[in-house]
mmCIF file of C-alpha atoms in Angstrom:
data_model
loop_
_atom_site.group_PDB
_atom_site.id
_atom_site.type_symbol
_atom_site.label_atom_id
_atom_site.label_comp_id
_atom_site.label_asym_id
_atom_site.label_seq_id
_atom_site.Cartn_x
_atom_site.Cartn_y
_atom_site.Cartn_z
ATOM 1 C CA MET A 6 14.469 12.322 -37.080
ATOM 2 C CA GLU A 7 12.636 14.069 -34.273
ATOM 3 C CA ILE A 8 9.016 13.807 -33.143
ATOM 4 C CA LYS A 9 8.727 17.563 -33.633
ATOM 5 C CA GLN A 10 9.676 17.208 -37.299
ATOM 6 C CA LEU A 11 7.103 14.470 -37.831
ATOM 7 C CA LYS A 12 4.384 16.579 -36.199
ATOM 8 C CA TYR A 13 5.223 19.552 -38.415
ATOM 9 C CA PHE A 14 5.272 17.318 -41.480
ATOM 10 C CA VAL A 15 1.865 15.777 -40.671
ATOM 11 C CA GLU A 16 0.217 19.167 -40.160
ATOM 12 C CA VAL A 17 1.539 20.431 -43.500
ATOM 13 C CA ALA A 18 0.573 17.183 -45.243
ATOM 14 C CA LYS A 19 -2.989 17.365 -43.936
ATOM 15 C CA ARG A 20 -3.467 20.877 -45.313
ATOM 16 C CA GLU A 21 -0.964 20.900 -48.189
ATOM 17 C CA HIS A 22 -0.401 24.462 -47.137
ATOM 18 C CA LEU A 23 2.516 25.887 -45.102
ATOM 19 C CA SER A 24 0.845 29.012 -43.788
ATOM 20 C CA GLU A 25 -2.244 27.157 -42.532
ATOM 21 C CA ALA A 26 -0.043 24.628 -40.773
ATOM 22 C CA ALA A 27 1.954 27.468 -39.207
ATOM 23 C CA LEU A 28 -1.260 29.025 -37.846
ATOM 24 C CA GLU A 29 -2.389 25.680 -36.415
ATOM 25 C CA LEU A 30 0.983 25.055 -34.743
ATOM 26 C CA ASP A 31 1.374 28.692 -33.703
ATOM 27 C CA ILE A 32 4.939 28.926 -35.032
ATOM 28 C CA ALA A 33 6.659 30.799 -37.856
ATOM 29 C CA GLN A 34 6.267 29.412 -41.363
ATOM 30 C CA SER A 35 10.036 29.597 -41.841
ATOM 31 C CA ALA A 36 10.547 27.287 -38.828
ATOM 32 C CA ILE A 37 8.291 24.654 -40.394
ATOM 33 C CA SER A 38 10.064 24.930 -43.750
ATOM 34 C CA ARG A 39 13.435 24.537 -42.063
ATOM 35 C CA GLN A 40 12.375 21.401 -40.156
ATOM 36 C CA ILE A 41 10.868 19.751 -43.247
ATOM 37 C CA THR A 42 14.013 20.512 -45.260
ATOM 38 C CA GLN A 43 16.113 18.840 -42.554
ATOM 39 C CA LEU A 44 13.760 15.848 -42.616
ATOM 40 C CA GLU A 45 14.095 15.519 -46.387
ATOM 41 C CA LYS A 46 17.887 15.648 -46.127
ATOM 42 C CA GLU A 47 17.915 12.959 -43.467
ATOM 43 C CA LEU A 48 15.622 10.659 -45.465
ATOM 44 C CA HIS A 49 17.359 11.474 -48.789
ATOM 45 C CA THR A 50 14.072 12.133 -50.535
ATOM 46 C CA ILE A 51 11.599 14.832 -51.551
ATOM 47 C CA LEU A 52 8.428 14.856 -49.493
ATOM 48 C CA PHE A 53 6.514 17.689 -51.186
ATOM 49 C CA ARG A 54 6.177 18.806 -54.798
ATOM 50 C CA ARG A 55 5.893 22.564 -54.992
ATOM 51 C CA GLU A 56 3.846 24.278 -57.680
ATOM 52 C CA GLY A 57 3.756 28.010 -57.088
ATOM 53 C CA ARG A 58 2.159 28.621 -53.705
ATOM 54 C CA ASN A 59 0.717 25.139 -53.569
ATOM 55 C CA ILE A 60 2.484 22.024 -52.290
ATOM 56 C CA TYR A 61 1.546 18.371 -52.794
ATOM 57 C CA LEU A 62 2.757 15.143 -51.258
ATOM 58 C CA THR A 63 5.090 13.037 -53.374
ATOM 59 C CA ASP A 64 4.796 9.241 -53.309
ATOM 60 C CA ASP A 65 7.504 9.117 -50.628
ATOM 61 C CA GLY A 66 5.666 11.883 -48.787
ATOM 62 C CA LYS A 67 2.435 9.835 -48.818
ATOM 63 C CA GLN A 68 4.293 6.832 -47.432
ATOM 64 C CA LEU A 69 5.879 8.898 -44.673
ATOM 65 C CA PHE A 70 2.506 10.500 -43.872
ATOM 66 C CA SER A 71 1.025 7.029 -43.291
ATOM 67 C CA GLU A 72 3.872 5.954 -41.033
ATOM 68 C CA ALA A 73 4.227 9.278 -39.215
ATOM 69 C CA THR A 74 0.500 9.303 -38.400
ATOM 70 C CA LYS A 75 0.834 5.884 -36.766
ATOM 71 C CA ILE A 76 3.876 7.008 -34.769
ATOM 72 C CA ILE A 77 2.183 10.161 -33.484
ATOM 73 C CA ASP A 78 -1.039 8.291 -32.628
ATOM 74 C CA GLN A 79 0.943 5.739 -30.640
ATOM 75 C CA LEU A 80 2.863 8.524 -28.920
ATOM 76 C CA ASP A 81 -0.387 10.241 -27.922
ATOM 77 C CA LYS A 82 -1.802 6.962 -26.597
ATOM 78 C CA THR A 83 1.346 6.395 -24.545
ATOM 79 C CA VAL A 84 1.217 9.900 -23.070
ATOM 80 C CA ARG A 85 -2.486 9.473 -22.194
ATOM 81 C CA LEU A 86 -1.756 6.104 -20.614
ATOM 82 C CA PHE A 87 0.835 7.542 -18.266
ATOM 83 C CA HIS A 88 -1.262 10.621 -17.515
ATOM 84 C CA ASN A 89 -4.196 8.376 -16.603
ATOM 85 C CA GLN A 90 -1.978 6.143 -14.505
ATOM 86 C CA SER A 91 -0.539 9.156 -12.731
ATOM 87 C CA GLU A 92 -4.006 10.510 -11.971
ATOM 88 C CA SER A 93 -5.238 7.079 -10.879
ATOM 89 C CA ASN A 94 -2.182 6.650 -8.648
ATOM 90 C CA HIS A 95 -2.786 10.058 -7.089
ATOM 91 C CA PHE A 96 -6.256 8.905 -6.024
ATOM 92 C CA THR A 97 -5.121 5.490 -4.767
ATOM 93 C CA LEU A 98 -3.874 5.276 -1.179
ATOM 94 C CA ARG A 99 -2.047 2.089 -0.235
ATOM 95 C CA ILE A 100 -2.101 0.945 3.389
ATOM 96 C CA GLY A 101 0.463 -1.594 4.525
ATOM 97 C CA TYR A 102 -0.515 -3.183 7.829
ATOM 98 C CA VAL A 103 0.585 -5.958 10.151
ATOM 99 C CA GLU A 104 -1.769 -8.569 11.548
ATOM 100 C CA SER A 105 -3.215 -6.914 14.650
ATOM 101 C CA TYR A 106 -6.421 -5.327 15.895
ATOM 102 C CA VAL A 107 -6.147 -3.208 12.734
ATOM 103 C CA SER A 108 -7.443 -6.198 10.756
ATOM 104 C CA GLN A 109 -10.669 -6.119 12.744
ATOM 105 C CA VAL A 110 -11.539 -2.527 11.842
ATOM 106 C CA LEU A 111 -9.964 -2.158 8.399
ATOM 107 C CA THR A 112 -13.210 -2.727 6.512
ATOM 108 C CA SER A 113 -14.964 -0.026 8.547
ATOM 109 C CA LEU A 114 -12.077 2.367 7.902
ATOM 110 C CA ILE A 115 -12.120 1.765 4.145
ATOM 111 C CA GLN A 116 -15.902 2.163 3.911
ATOM 112 C CA ALA A 117 -15.953 5.349 5.965
ATOM 113 C CA PHE A 118 -13.065 6.883 4.000
ATOM 114 C CA GLU A 119 -14.362 5.991 0.548
ATOM 115 C CA ASN A 120 -17.795 7.406 1.447
ATOM 116 C CA GLU A 121 -16.144 10.805 1.943
ATOM 117 C CA SER A 122 -13.429 10.753 -0.727
ATOM 118 C CA ARG A 123 -12.902 10.211 -4.439
ATOM 119 C CA SER A 124 -9.798 8.214 -3.550
ATOM 120 C CA ILE A 125 -9.749 4.482 -2.950
ATOM 121 C CA ILE A 126 -7.722 2.404 -0.495
ATOM 122 C CA GLU A 127 -5.612 -0.609 -1.390
ATOM 123 C CA PRO A 128 -4.904 -2.650 1.785
ATOM 124 C CA MET A 129 -1.805 -4.852 1.910
ATOM 125 C CA LEU A 130 -1.042 -7.275 4.724
ATOM 126 C CA MET A 131 2.726 -7.224 5.263
ATOM 127 C CA GLU A 132 5.407 -8.558 7.561
ATOM 128 C CA GLU A 133 6.618 -6.322 10.374
ATOM 129 C CA ASP A 134 10.085 -5.836 8.898
ATOM 130 C CA GLU A 135 8.750 -4.914 5.422
ATOM 131 C CA ILE A 136 6.643 -1.883 6.219
ATOM 132 C CA LEU A 137 9.193 0.861 6.905
ATOM 133 C CA ASN A 138 11.166 0.040 3.751
ATOM 134 C CA ALA A 139 7.957 -0.146 1.708
ATOM 135 C CA LEU A 140 6.993 3.306 2.964
ATOM 136 C CA MET A 141 10.378 4.851 2.184
ATOM 137 C CA THR A 142 10.450 3.330 -1.321
ATOM 138 C CA ASP A 143 6.932 4.587 -2.132
ATOM 139 C CA GLN A 144 5.345 1.132 -2.279
ATOM 140 C CA ILE A 145 2.785 2.171 0.342
ATOM 141 C CA ASP A 146 1.455 5.525 1.518
ATOM 142 C CA ILE A 147 0.623 4.697 5.131
ATOM 143 C CA GLY A 148 1.928 1.953 7.391
ATOM 144 C CA LEU A 149 0.093 0.532 10.393
ATOM 145 C CA THR A 150 2.752 -1.329 12.302
ATOM 146 C CA GLU A 151 4.600 -1.769 15.577
ATOM 147 C CA LEU A 152 6.369 1.288 16.928
ATOM 148 C CA THR A 153 10.048 0.323 16.783
ATOM 149 C CA GLN A 154 13.282 2.168 17.474
ATOM 150 C CA ASN A 155 13.959 2.490 13.734
ATOM 151 C CA ILE A 156 10.605 4.195 13.284
ATOM 152 C CA LYS A 157 11.163 6.473 16.286
ATOM 153 C CA GLN A 158 14.535 7.560 14.912
ATOM 154 C CA SER A 159 13.375 8.256 11.350
ATOM 155 C CA LYS A 160 13.295 11.993 10.616
ATOM 156 C CA ASP A 161 11.397 11.718 7.333
ATOM 157 C CA ILE A 162 8.114 10.278 8.563
ATOM 158 C CA TYR A 163 5.197 11.411 10.673
ATOM 159 C CA VAL A 164 4.479 8.903 13.454
ATOM 160 C CA LYS A 165 1.290 8.613 15.490
ATOM 161 C CA ALA A 166 1.010 6.043 18.287
ATOM 162 C CA LEU A 167 -2.479 4.539 18.100
ATOM 163 C CA PHE A 168 -3.023 1.803 20.669
ATOM 164 C CA GLU A 169 -1.309 -0.742 22.841
ATOM 165 C CA GLU A 170 -1.904 -4.358 21.896
ATOM 166 C CA ASN A 171 -2.091 -6.824 24.773
ATOM 167 C CA PHE A 172 -2.473 -10.580 25.048
ATOM 168 C CA HIS A 173 -4.321 -13.105 27.155
ATOM 169 C CA ILE A 174 -4.166 -16.821 27.908
ATOM 170 C CA TYR A 175 -7.143 -19.169 27.976
ATOM 171 C CA VAL A 176 -6.790 -21.852 30.626
ATOM 172 C CA PRO A 177 -9.054 -24.682 31.833
ATOM 173 C CA LYS A 178 -11.533 -23.458 34.442
ATOM 174 C CA ASP A 179 -10.265 -25.636 37.300
ATOM 175 C CA ASP A 180 -6.555 -25.038 36.705
ATOM 176 C CA PRO A 181 -4.861 -23.765 39.914
ATOM 177 C CA ILE A 182 -3.310 -20.861 38.012
ATOM 178 C CA THR A 183 -6.760 -19.245 37.799
ATOM 179 C CA MET A 184 -6.416 -18.461 41.514
ATOM 180 C CA ALA A 185 -3.320 -16.301 40.962
ATOM 181 C CA THR A 186 -3.626 -12.525 40.753
ATOM 182 C CA ASN A 187 -1.706 -11.074 37.814
ATOM 183 C CA PRO A 188 0.540 -14.144 37.376
ATOM 184 C CA PRO A 189 3.981 -13.346 35.937
ATOM 185 C CA LEU A 190 5.038 -15.045 32.717
ATOM 186 C CA LYS A 191 7.451 -17.317 34.572
ATOM 187 C CA GLN A 192 4.455 -19.042 36.185
ATOM 188 C CA PHE A 193 3.677 -20.470 32.737
ATOM 189 C CA SER A 194 7.219 -21.718 32.193
ATOM 190 C CA ASN A 195 6.380 -25.436 32.295
ATOM 191 C CA LYS A 196 2.920 -25.194 30.765
ATOM 192 C CA TYR A 197 2.056 -26.492 27.344
ATOM 193 C CA LEU A 198 1.169 -23.489 25.155
ATOM 194 C CA TYR A 199 -0.532 -23.096 21.806
ATOM 195 C CA GLU A 200 -0.618 -19.794 19.946
ATOM 196 C CA LEU A 201 -3.956 -19.192 18.267
ATOM 197 C CA TYR A 202 -2.684 -17.804 14.961
ATOM 198 C CA SER A 203 0.976 -16.803 14.773
ATOM 199 C CA LEU A 204 2.127 -14.336 17.394
ATOM 200 C CA PRO A 205 4.190 -11.314 16.301
ATOM 201 C CA VAL A 206 7.860 -12.282 16.039
ATOM 202 C CA ASN A 207 9.104 -10.055 18.854
ATOM 203 C CA ILE A 208 6.256 -11.153 21.131
ATOM 204 C CA LYS A 209 7.061 -14.811 20.575
ATOM 205 C CA GLN A 210 10.761 -14.164 21.154
ATOM 206 C CA LEU A 211 9.961 -12.480 24.447
ATOM 207 C CA LEU A 212 7.623 -15.278 25.456
ATOM 208 C CA THR A 213 10.207 -17.992 24.773
ATOM 209 C CA GLN A 214 12.490 -16.349 27.332
ATOM 210 C CA PHE A 215 10.019 -17.544 29.992
ATOM 211 C CA ILE A 216 8.435 -20.648 28.455
ATOM 212 C CA LYS A 217 10.576 -23.779 28.464
ATOM 213 C CA THR A 218 8.232 -26.011 26.432
ATOM 214 C CA PRO A 219 7.746 -25.608 22.648
ATOM 215 C CA ILE A 220 4.972 -23.228 21.579
ATOM 216 C CA HIS A 221 2.858 -24.759 18.806
ATOM 217 C CA THR A 222 0.642 -22.873 16.384
ATOM 218 C CA ILE A 223 -3.027 -23.562 15.700
ATOM 219 C CA THR A 224 -5.195 -21.577 13.323
ATOM 220 C CA HIS A 225 -8.807 -22.281 14.234
ATOM 221 C CA PRO A 226 -10.863 -21.380 17.327
ATOM 222 C CA HIS A 227 -12.677 -24.734 17.272
ATOM 223 C CA LEU A 228 -9.382 -26.552 17.715
ATOM 224 C CA ALA A 229 -8.453 -24.186 20.552
ATOM 225 C CA GLN A 230 -11.763 -24.942 22.259
ATOM 226 C CA TYR A 231 -11.251 -28.684 21.876
ATOM 227 C CA LEU A 232 -7.783 -28.521 23.437
ATOM 228 C CA LEU A 233 -9.140 -26.493 26.358
ATOM 229 C CA ASN A 234 -12.026 -28.914 26.840
ATOM 230 C CA LYS A 235 -9.574 -31.801 26.997
ATOM 231 C CA GLU A 236 -7.209 -29.806 29.260
ATOM 232 C CA ARG A 237 -4.405 -30.401 26.788
ATOM 233 C CA GLY A 238 -2.776 -26.994 27.216
ATOM 234 C CA TYR A 239 -3.207 -23.229 27.339
ATOM 235 C CA ILE A 240 -4.126 -20.975 24.416
ATOM 236 C CA ILE A 241 -2.329 -17.625 24.043
ATOM 237 C CA THR A 242 -3.668 -15.025 21.640
ATOM 238 C CA PRO A 243 -4.037 -11.237 21.222
ATOM 239 C CA SER A 244 -6.828 -9.778 23.328
ATOM 240 C CA TYR A 245 -8.942 -8.958 20.277
ATOM 241 C CA HIS A 246 -9.241 -12.694 19.452
ATOM 242 C CA LEU A 247 -12.070 -14.000 21.606
ATOM 243 C CA LEU A 248 -13.158 -17.586 22.030
ATOM 244 C CA GLU A 249 -16.787 -18.448 22.621
ATOM 245 C CA ARG A 250 -17.654 -17.790 26.259
ATOM 246 C CA ARG A 251 -17.840 -21.004 28.253
ATOM 247 C CA PRO A 252 -17.251 -19.960 31.872
ATOM 248 C CA GLN A 253 -17.920 -23.510 33.082
ATOM 249 C CA THR A 254 -15.093 -24.857 30.895
ATOM 250 C CA TRP A 255 -12.336 -22.248 30.561
ATOM 251 C CA THR A 256 -11.377 -18.718 31.540
ATOM 252 C CA ALA A 257 -9.158 -15.986 30.089
ATOM 253 C CA ILE A 258 -6.254 -14.553 32.083
ATOM 254 C CA SER A 259 -5.153 -11.103 30.948
ATOM 255 C CA LEU A 260 -1.430 -10.582 30.391
ATOM 256 C CA GLU A 261 -1.767 -6.805 30.288
ATOM 257 C CA HIS A 262 0.341 -6.558 33.452
ATOM 258 C CA THR A 263 3.284 -8.408 31.834
ATOM 259 C CA GLU A 264 5.979 -7.414 29.343
ATOM 260 C CA LEU A 265 3.908 -9.030 26.607
ATOM 261 C CA LYS A 266 2.628 -5.961 24.727
ATOM 262 C CA ARG A 267 3.387 -3.807 21.725
ATOM 263 C CA THR A 268 2.401 -0.357 20.474
ATOM 264 C CA ILE A 269 0.766 -0.061 17.066
ATOM 265 C CA CYS A 270 1.320 3.219 15.230
ATOM 266 C CA SER A 271 0.585 4.846 11.897
ATOM 267 C CA ILE A 272 3.462 6.143 9.778
ATOM 268 C CA VAL A 273 3.431 8.322 6.670
ATOM 269 C CA ARG A 274 6.179 10.107 4.774
ATOM 270 C CA GLN A 275 6.199 13.815 5.444
ATOM 271 C CA ASP A 276 6.601 14.593 1.731
ATOM 272 C CA ASN A 277 3.519 12.589 0.709
ATOM 273 C CA GLN A 278 1.289 15.007 -1.218
ATOM 274 C CA LYS A 279 -1.340 12.573 -2.422
ATOM 275 C CA ASN A 280 -4.941 13.618 -2.595
ATOM 276 C CA ASP A 281 -6.816 13.040 0.704
ATOM 277 C CA ILE A 282 -3.782 11.643 2.544
ATOM 278 C CA GLN A 283 -4.523 13.949 5.482
ATOM 279 C CA LEU A 284 -8.167 12.863 5.540
ATOM 280 C CA LEU A 285 -7.087 9.224 5.739
ATOM 281 C CA GLN A 286 -4.600 9.994 8.528
ATOM 282 C CA SER A 287 -7.311 11.776 10.477
ATOM 283 C CA MET A 288 -9.803 8.925 10.081
ATOM 284 C CA ILE A 289 -7.191 6.346 11.132
ATOM 285 C CA GLU A 290 -6.464 8.323 14.284
ATOM 286 C CA GLN A 291 -10.157 8.769 15.066
ATOM 287 C CA LEU A 292 -10.930 5.078 14.609
ATOM 288 C CA LEU A 293 -7.830 3.490 16.141
ATOM 289 C CA SER A 294 -6.479 5.895 18.763
ATOM 290 C CA ARG A 295 -6.987 4.680 22.325
ATOM 291 C CA ASN A 296 -5.709 5.947 25.628
ATOM 292 C CA ALA A 297 -2.719 3.830 26.606
ATOM 293 C CA THR A 298 0.820 3.943 27.875
ATOM 294 C CA TYR A 299 3.171 3.928 24.894
ATOM 295 C CA HIS A 300 6.714 2.582 25.129
#
């Protein structure tokens, strides 16, 4: 039994007339007759009673009409469901991003984009090592992540370096290290460090090459301020995380001159044909691109 046969049968049953059904379906009357005959043979029954030029449903025909109508209605609903999902998916752009300065401007990006587009953005915070695979397996449309060798070597994606992310260390105001000009990381080797929020994995790995003491994680600025007030250690954090200014209590030392930095880029598959993908790329570049030295 084929869906085509059921559709032909239903059209004939509605009209109880072969030629009218043929006109509606835009096919030859003989083709309809042939398909209904095959259906009757398969079901081992007679579906229509023929009286001259007129045809009428038999009892078995009425039963099949009831069931076939349900099947075709469900089929139509299923087709509409997937069509709607496909259209909805075409107007949904998924951004996978790592924790970085991107988080600070993501709301502005989404608002600006959705004011100019019918599409919507679904943001997804992801781990660094998840984003490239998610892009290549169509789980996301654009990735905002660190520029790595794997990304540089990929031939199937468009890559745009956006900005260089740097770090700084908050230290007590009277600490002797505040007198140093551009102190190298090794000068912090015996200092007690706290990371305010988790540092990127590769940044922490690089830092531990210079720092001999354990680096502990804290997740609230108030705790960082308390530790600085009590001179209990230094606080290291990305430059976009700012503590309340208290020049009489602590100061921030930039680490921009050190190896502690990473480049954030946008990546998108070159075969992505989604609606407004180019508009989103353009707005990301306008909002996030900064002059910097990229590595």
